[in-house]
Short mmCIF file of C-alpha atoms and ligand atoms in Angstrom, two decimals:
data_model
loop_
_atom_site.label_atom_id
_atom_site.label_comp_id
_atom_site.label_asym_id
_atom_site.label_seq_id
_atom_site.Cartn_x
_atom_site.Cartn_y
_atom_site.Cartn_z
CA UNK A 1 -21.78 -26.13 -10.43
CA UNK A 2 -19.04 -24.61 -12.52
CA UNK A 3 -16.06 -23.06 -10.79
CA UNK A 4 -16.06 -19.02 -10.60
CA UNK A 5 -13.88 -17.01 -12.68
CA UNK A 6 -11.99 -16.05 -9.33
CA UNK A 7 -11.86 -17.82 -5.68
CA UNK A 8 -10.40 -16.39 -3.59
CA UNK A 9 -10.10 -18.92 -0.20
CA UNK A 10 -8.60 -17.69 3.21
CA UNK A 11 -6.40 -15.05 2.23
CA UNK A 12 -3.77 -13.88 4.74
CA UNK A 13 -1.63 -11.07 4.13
CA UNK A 14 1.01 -10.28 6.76
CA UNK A 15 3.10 -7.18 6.74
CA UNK A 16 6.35 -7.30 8.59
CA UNK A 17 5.46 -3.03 9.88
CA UNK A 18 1.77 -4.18 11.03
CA UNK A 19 1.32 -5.59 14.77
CA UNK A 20 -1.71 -7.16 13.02
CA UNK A 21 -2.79 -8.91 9.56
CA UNK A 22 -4.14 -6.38 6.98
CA UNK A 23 -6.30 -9.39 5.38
CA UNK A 24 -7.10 -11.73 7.87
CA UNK A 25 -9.10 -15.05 6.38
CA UNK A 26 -11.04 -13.50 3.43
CA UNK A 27 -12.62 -15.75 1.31
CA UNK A 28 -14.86 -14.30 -2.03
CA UNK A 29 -16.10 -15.83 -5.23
CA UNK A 30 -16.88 -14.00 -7.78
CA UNK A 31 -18.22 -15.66 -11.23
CA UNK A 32 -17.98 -14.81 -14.99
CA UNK A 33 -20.19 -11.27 -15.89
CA UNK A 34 -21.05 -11.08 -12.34
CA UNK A 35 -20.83 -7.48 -10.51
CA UNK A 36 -19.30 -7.57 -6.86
CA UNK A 37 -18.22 -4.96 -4.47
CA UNK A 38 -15.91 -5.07 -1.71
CA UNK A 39 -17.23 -2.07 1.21
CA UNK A 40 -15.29 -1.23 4.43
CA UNK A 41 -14.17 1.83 6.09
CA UNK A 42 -10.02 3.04 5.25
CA UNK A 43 -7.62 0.58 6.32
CA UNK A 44 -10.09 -2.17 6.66
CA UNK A 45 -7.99 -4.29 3.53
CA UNK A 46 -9.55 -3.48 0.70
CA UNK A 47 -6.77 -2.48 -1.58
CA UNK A 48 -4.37 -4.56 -0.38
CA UNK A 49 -7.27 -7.32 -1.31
CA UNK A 50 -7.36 -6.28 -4.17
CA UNK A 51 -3.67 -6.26 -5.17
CA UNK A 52 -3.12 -9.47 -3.35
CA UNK A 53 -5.39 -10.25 -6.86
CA UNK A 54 -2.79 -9.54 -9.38
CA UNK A 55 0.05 -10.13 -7.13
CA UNK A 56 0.80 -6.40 -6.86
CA UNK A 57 1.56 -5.99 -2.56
CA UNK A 58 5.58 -5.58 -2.45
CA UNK A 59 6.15 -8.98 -1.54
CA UNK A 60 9.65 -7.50 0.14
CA UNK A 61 7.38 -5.90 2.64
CA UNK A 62 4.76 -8.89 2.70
CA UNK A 63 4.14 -12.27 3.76
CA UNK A 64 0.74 -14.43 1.99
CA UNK A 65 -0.38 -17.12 4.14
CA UNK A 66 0.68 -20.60 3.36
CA UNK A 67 -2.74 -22.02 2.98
CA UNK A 68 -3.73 -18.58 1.52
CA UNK A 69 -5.57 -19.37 -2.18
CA UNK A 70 -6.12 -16.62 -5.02
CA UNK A 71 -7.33 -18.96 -7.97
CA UNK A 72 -8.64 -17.18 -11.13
CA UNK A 73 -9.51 -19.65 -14.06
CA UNK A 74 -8.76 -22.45 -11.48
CA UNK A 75 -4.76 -21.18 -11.78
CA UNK A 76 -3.49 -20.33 -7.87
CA UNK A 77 -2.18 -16.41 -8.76
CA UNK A 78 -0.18 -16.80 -5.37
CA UNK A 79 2.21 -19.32 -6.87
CA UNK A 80 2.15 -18.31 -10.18
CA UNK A 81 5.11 -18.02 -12.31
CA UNK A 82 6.53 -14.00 -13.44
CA UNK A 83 5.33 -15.26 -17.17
CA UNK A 84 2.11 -16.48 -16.04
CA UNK A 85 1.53 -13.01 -13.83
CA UNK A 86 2.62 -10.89 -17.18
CA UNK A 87 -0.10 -13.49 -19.10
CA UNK A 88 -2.90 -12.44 -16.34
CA UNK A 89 -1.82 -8.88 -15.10
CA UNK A 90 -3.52 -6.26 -17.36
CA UNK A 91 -4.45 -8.24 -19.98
CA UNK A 92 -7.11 -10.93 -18.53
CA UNK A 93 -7.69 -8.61 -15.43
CA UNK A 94 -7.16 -4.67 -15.36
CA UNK A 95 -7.47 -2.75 -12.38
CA UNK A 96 -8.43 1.33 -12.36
CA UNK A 97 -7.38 3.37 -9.32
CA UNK A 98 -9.01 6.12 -7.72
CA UNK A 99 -6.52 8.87 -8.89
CA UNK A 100 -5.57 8.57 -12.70
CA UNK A 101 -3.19 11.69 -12.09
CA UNK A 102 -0.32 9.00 -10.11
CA UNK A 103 -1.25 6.46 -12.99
CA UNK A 104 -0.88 8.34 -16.13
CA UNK A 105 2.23 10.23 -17.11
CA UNK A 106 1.79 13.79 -16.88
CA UNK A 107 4.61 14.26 -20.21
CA UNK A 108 3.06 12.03 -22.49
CA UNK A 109 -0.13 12.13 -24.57
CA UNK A 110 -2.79 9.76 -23.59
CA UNK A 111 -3.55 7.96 -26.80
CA UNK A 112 0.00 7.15 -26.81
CA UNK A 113 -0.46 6.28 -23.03
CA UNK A 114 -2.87 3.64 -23.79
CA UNK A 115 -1.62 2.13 -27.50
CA UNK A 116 1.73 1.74 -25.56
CA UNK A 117 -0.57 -0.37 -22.78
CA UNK A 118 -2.30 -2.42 -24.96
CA UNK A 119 0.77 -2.98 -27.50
CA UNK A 120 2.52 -4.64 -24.19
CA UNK A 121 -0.71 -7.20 -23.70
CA UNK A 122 -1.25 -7.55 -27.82
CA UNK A 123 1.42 -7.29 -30.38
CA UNK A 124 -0.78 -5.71 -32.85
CA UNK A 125 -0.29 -3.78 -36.43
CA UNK A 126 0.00 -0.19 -35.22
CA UNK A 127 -3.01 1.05 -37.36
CA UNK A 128 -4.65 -1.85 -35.85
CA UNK A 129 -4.07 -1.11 -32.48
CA UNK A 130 -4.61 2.85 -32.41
CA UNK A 131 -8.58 1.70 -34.30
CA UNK A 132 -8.72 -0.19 -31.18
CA UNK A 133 -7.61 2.74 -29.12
CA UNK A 134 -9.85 5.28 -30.75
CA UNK A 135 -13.09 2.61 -30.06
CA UNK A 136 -11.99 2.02 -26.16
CA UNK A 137 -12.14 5.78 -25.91
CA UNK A 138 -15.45 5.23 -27.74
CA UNK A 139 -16.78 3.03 -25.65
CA UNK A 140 -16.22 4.94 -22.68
CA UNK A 141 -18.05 7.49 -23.85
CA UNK A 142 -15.47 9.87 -25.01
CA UNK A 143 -17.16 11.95 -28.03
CA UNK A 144 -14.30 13.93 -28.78
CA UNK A 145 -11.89 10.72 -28.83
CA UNK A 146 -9.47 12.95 -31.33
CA UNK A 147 -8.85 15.62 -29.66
CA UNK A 148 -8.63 13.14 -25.91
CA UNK A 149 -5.90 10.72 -27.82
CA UNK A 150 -3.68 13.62 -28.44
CA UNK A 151 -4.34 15.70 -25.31
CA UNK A 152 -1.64 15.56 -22.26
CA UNK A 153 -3.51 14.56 -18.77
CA UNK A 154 -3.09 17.95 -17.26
CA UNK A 155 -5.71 18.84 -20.43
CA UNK A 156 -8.89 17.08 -19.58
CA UNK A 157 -11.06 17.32 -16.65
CA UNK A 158 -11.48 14.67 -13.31
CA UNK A 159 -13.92 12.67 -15.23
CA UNK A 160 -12.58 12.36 -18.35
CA UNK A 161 -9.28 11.47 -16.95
CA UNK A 162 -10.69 8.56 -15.34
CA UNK A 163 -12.69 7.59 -18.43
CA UNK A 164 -9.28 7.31 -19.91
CA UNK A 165 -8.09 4.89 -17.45
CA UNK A 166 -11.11 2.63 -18.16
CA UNK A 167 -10.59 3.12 -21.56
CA UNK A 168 -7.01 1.99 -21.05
CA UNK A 169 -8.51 -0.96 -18.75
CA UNK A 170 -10.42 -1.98 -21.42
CA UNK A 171 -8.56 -1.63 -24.08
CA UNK A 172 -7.00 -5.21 -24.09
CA UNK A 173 -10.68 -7.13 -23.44
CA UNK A 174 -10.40 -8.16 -19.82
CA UNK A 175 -12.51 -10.73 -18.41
CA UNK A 176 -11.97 -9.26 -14.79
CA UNK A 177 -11.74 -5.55 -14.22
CA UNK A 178 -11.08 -4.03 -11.02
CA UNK A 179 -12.29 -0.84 -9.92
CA UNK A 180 -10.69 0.05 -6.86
CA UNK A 181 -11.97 3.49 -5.15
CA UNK A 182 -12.46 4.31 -9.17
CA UNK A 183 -15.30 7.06 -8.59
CA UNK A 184 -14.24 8.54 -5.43
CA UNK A 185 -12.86 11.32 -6.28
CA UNK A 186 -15.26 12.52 -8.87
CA UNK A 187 -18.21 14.35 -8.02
CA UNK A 188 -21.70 12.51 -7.65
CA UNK A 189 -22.89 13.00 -11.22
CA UNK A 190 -19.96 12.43 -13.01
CA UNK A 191 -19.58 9.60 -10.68
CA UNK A 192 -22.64 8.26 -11.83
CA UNK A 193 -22.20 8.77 -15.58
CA UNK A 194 -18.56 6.47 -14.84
CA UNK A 195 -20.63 3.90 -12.96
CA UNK A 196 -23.36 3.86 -15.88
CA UNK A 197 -20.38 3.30 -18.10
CA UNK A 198 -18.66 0.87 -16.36
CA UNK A 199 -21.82 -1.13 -16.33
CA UNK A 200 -22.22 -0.60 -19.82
CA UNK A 201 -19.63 -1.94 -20.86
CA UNK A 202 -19.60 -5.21 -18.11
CA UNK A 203 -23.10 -6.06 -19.96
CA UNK A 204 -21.48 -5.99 -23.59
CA UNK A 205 -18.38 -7.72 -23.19
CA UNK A 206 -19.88 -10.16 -20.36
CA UNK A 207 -16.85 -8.64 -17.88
CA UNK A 208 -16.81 -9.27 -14.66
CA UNK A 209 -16.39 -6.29 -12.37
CA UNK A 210 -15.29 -6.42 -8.65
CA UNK A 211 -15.64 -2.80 -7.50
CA UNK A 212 -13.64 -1.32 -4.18
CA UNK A 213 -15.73 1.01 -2.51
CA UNK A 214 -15.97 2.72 0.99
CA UNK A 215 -19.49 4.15 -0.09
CA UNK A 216 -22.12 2.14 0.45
CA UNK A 217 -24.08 3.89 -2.14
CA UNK A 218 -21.84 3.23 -4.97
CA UNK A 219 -22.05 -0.36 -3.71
CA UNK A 220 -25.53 -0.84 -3.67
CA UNK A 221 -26.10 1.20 -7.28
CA UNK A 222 -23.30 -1.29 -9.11
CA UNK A 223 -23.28 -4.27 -7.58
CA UNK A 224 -24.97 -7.86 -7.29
CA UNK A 225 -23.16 -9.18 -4.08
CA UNK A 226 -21.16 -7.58 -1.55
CA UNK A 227 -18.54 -8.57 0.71
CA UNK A 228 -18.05 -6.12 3.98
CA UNK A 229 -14.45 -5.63 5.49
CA UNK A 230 -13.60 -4.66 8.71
CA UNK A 231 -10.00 -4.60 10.02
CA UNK A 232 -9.01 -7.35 7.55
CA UNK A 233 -11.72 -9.65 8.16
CA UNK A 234 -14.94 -10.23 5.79
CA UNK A 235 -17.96 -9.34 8.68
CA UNK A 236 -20.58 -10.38 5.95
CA UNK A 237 -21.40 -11.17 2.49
CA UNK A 238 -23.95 -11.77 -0.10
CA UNK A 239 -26.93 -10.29 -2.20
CA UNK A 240 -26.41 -6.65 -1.94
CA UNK A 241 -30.37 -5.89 -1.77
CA UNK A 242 -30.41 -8.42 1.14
CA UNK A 243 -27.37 -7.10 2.75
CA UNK A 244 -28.95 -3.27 2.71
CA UNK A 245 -32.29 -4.42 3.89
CA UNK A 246 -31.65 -7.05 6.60
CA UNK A 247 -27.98 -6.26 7.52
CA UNK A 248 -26.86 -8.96 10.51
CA UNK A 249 -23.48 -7.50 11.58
CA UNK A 250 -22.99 -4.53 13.51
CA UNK A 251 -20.80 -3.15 11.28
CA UNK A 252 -22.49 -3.41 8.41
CA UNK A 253 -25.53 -0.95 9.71
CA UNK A 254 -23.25 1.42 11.01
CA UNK A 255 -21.80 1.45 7.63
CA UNK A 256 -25.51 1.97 5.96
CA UNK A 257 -26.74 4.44 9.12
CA UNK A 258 -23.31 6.38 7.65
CA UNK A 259 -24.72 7.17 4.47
CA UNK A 260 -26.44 10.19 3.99
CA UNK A 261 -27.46 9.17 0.38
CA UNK A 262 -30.83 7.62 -0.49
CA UNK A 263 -29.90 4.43 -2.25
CA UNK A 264 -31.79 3.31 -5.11
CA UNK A 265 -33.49 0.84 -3.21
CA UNK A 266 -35.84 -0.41 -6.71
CA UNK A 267 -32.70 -1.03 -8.54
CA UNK A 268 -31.41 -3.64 -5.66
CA UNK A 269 -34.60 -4.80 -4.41
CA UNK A 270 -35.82 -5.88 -8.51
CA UNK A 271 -32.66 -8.11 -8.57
CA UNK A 272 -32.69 -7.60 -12.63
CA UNK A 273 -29.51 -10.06 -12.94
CA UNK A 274 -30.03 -13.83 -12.18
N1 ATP B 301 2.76 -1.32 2.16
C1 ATP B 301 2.22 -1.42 3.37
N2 ATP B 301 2.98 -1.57 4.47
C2 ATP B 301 2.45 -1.69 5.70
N3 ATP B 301 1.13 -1.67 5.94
C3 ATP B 301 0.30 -1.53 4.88
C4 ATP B 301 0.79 -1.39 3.55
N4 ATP B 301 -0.28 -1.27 2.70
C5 ATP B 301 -1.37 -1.32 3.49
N5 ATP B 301 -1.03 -1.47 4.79
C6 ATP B 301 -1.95 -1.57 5.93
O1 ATP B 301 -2.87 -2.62 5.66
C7 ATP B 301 -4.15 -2.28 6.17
C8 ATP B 301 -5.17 -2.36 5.04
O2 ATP B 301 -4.88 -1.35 4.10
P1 ATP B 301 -5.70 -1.15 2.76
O3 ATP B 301 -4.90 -0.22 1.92
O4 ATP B 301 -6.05 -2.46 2.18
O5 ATP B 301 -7.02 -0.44 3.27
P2 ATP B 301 -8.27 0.04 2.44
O6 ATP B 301 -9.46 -0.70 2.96
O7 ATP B 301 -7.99 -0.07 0.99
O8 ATP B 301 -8.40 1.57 2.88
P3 ATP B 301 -8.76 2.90 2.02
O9 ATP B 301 -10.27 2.94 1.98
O10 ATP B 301 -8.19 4.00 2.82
O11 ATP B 301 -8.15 2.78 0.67
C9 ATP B 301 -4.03 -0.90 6.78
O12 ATP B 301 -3.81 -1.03 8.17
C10 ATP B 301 -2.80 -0.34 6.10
O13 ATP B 301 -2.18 0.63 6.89
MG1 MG B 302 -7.77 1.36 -0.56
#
C-alpha cells in the first residue's frame, strides 16, 4: 500500500489554560484526491486539529505530545524546520476559514490580496502571476473576475467573499486544502454552490480536501470518509455513507438525530469515488 498524502498518528495537543487536552489521541489518514471531513460539536478539537496541520496553534500557549505524529509526504510537520513549514504552509496545503472578513484586509483590493499571496509561495513574472490570479478567480466561478480583482472586501457579498478565499487557496496549486467551517456562515444555497465548487475543483487538480464541519449535512454531501470528534477524542471513523446509515457511537446519532436536513442519502449510498 502506498503511504497517504497526510498521517496523522496520536495527536496530543495540551494547552497550559485547559484542565483537559483539546486533541486527545487522534489519529486520521487521508490519501492523495481523497475528500475527508472532520464533524463534532464546538470545542470538540476540530480547529485546533486542523492547525496542529500546518503548525499554526501558538506553540507559546501549547504543548504537542512527544509521541504525537503529523506526517504529510512522509515529512513529520511537528518537527519540521521554519523553512520547511514556509515550503508546506500555503503553498502545498492552504487552509480557508469560515469568516473571510478577519482573513482579508478590509483596505486593500482583493486581486492585489491574492497576487501578493501567491507571489510569497511563487516568485513569478507579475503579468504571469496576475493571468494566474484572474483564472483562480475563474475557476471559482467568479464571472465578473475584473471588476472582483479590483473591488475592496467590504464590496462583494458573503459568498463571493469566500469564493475569493478559495480562489486565494488555490491560487498556488495545493495538493491539500483545508476547509475549516468554510460554508458556515453562508446561507444553504450559496453554501451549496461553494461546496459544488470546491469539489470541482478537488476533481480537476486531483486535490485533496479535508473539510471541518459541525454539520453533518455538509459532511455527508462532500465527503468520502469521516472522522467524528468529541471532546478531543476521534469517537468514530470511516465511509461516510456507512457512518450515516449504521452509526455505532452514541455520539455520532445524536449528531445525525440533530440534523434537521434531509441528506442526500443517493449521493453517499452510490459511493461514486473508489
Ligand atoms: N488558544 C487556545 N487556548 C486555550 N484553549 C484553546 C485555545 N484554542 C482552542 N482551545 C480549546 O480547545 C478545545 C478545542 O477547540 P477547537 O477550536 O478545536 O474546537 P472546534 O471543534 O473547532 O469548535 P468550533 O466548532 O466552535 O469551531 C476547546 O475546549 C477550546 O476552548
Ligand atoms: Mg473550529
Amino acid at each position: 500500500m502506498t503511504s497517504p498524502l497526510l498521517e496523522i498518528e496520536n495527536l496530543n495537543v495540551v494547552f497550559g489554560s485547559l484542565p483537559y487536552p483539546a486533541v486527545a489521541d487522534v489519529s486520521l489518514a487521508l490519501g492523495a484526491g481523497a475528500r475527508v471531513g472532520i464533524i463534532g460539536e464546538s470545542g470538540s478539537g476540530k480547529s485546533v486539529t486542523a492547525m496542529s496541520i500546518l503548525r499554526l496553534n501558538d506553540e507559546r500557549q501549547m504543548a504537542y505530545g512527544r509521541t504525537s505524529r503529523v506526517d504529510f509526504e512522509g515529512k513529520n510537520i511537528l518537527t519540521a524546520s521554519a523553512a520547511e513549514l514556509t515550503e508546506i504552509r500555503g503553498k502545498r496545503i492552504a487552509m480557508i476559514f469560515q469568516d473571510p472578513m478577519s482573513t482579508l484586509n478590509p483596505l486593500i483590493r482583493v486581486g492585489r490580496q491574492i497576487l501578493d499571496v501567491l507571489l510569497t509561495h511563487k516568485p513569478l513574472p507579475r503579468g504571469e502571476a496576475k493571468d494566474k490570479v484572474m483564472s483562480s478567480l475563474d475557476a471559482v466561478g467568479i464571472r465578473t473576475s475584473e471588476r472582483v480583482f479590483s473591488s475592496y472586501p467590504h464590496q462583494l457579498s458573503g459568498g463571493m467573499r469566500q469564493r475569493v478565499m478559495i480562489a486565494m487557496a488555490i491560487a498556488s496549486e495545493p495538493q491539500l486544502l483545508i476547509a475549516d467551517e468554510a460554508t458556515s456562515a453562508l446561507d444553504v444555497t450559496v453554501q451549496d454552490a461553494v461546496l459544488d465548487t470546491i469539489e470541482q475543483l478537488a476533481e480537476e487538480r486531483g486535490m485533496s480536501v479535508l473539510m471541518i464541519t459541525h454539520d453533518m449535512g455538509v459532511a455527508a454531501r462532500f465527503c468520502d470518509d469521516v472522522y467524528v470528534m468529541n471532546r478531543g477524542e476521534v469517537v468514530e471513523s470511516g465511509r461516510m455513507a456507512d457512518v450515516i446509515i449504521a452509526p455505532e457511537h452514541s455520539y455520532t446519532k445524536k449528531l445525525l438525530a440533530s440534523v434537521p436536513r434531509v441528506y442526500p442519502l443517493d449521493r453517499v449510498t452510490n459511493q461514486p469515488r473508489a
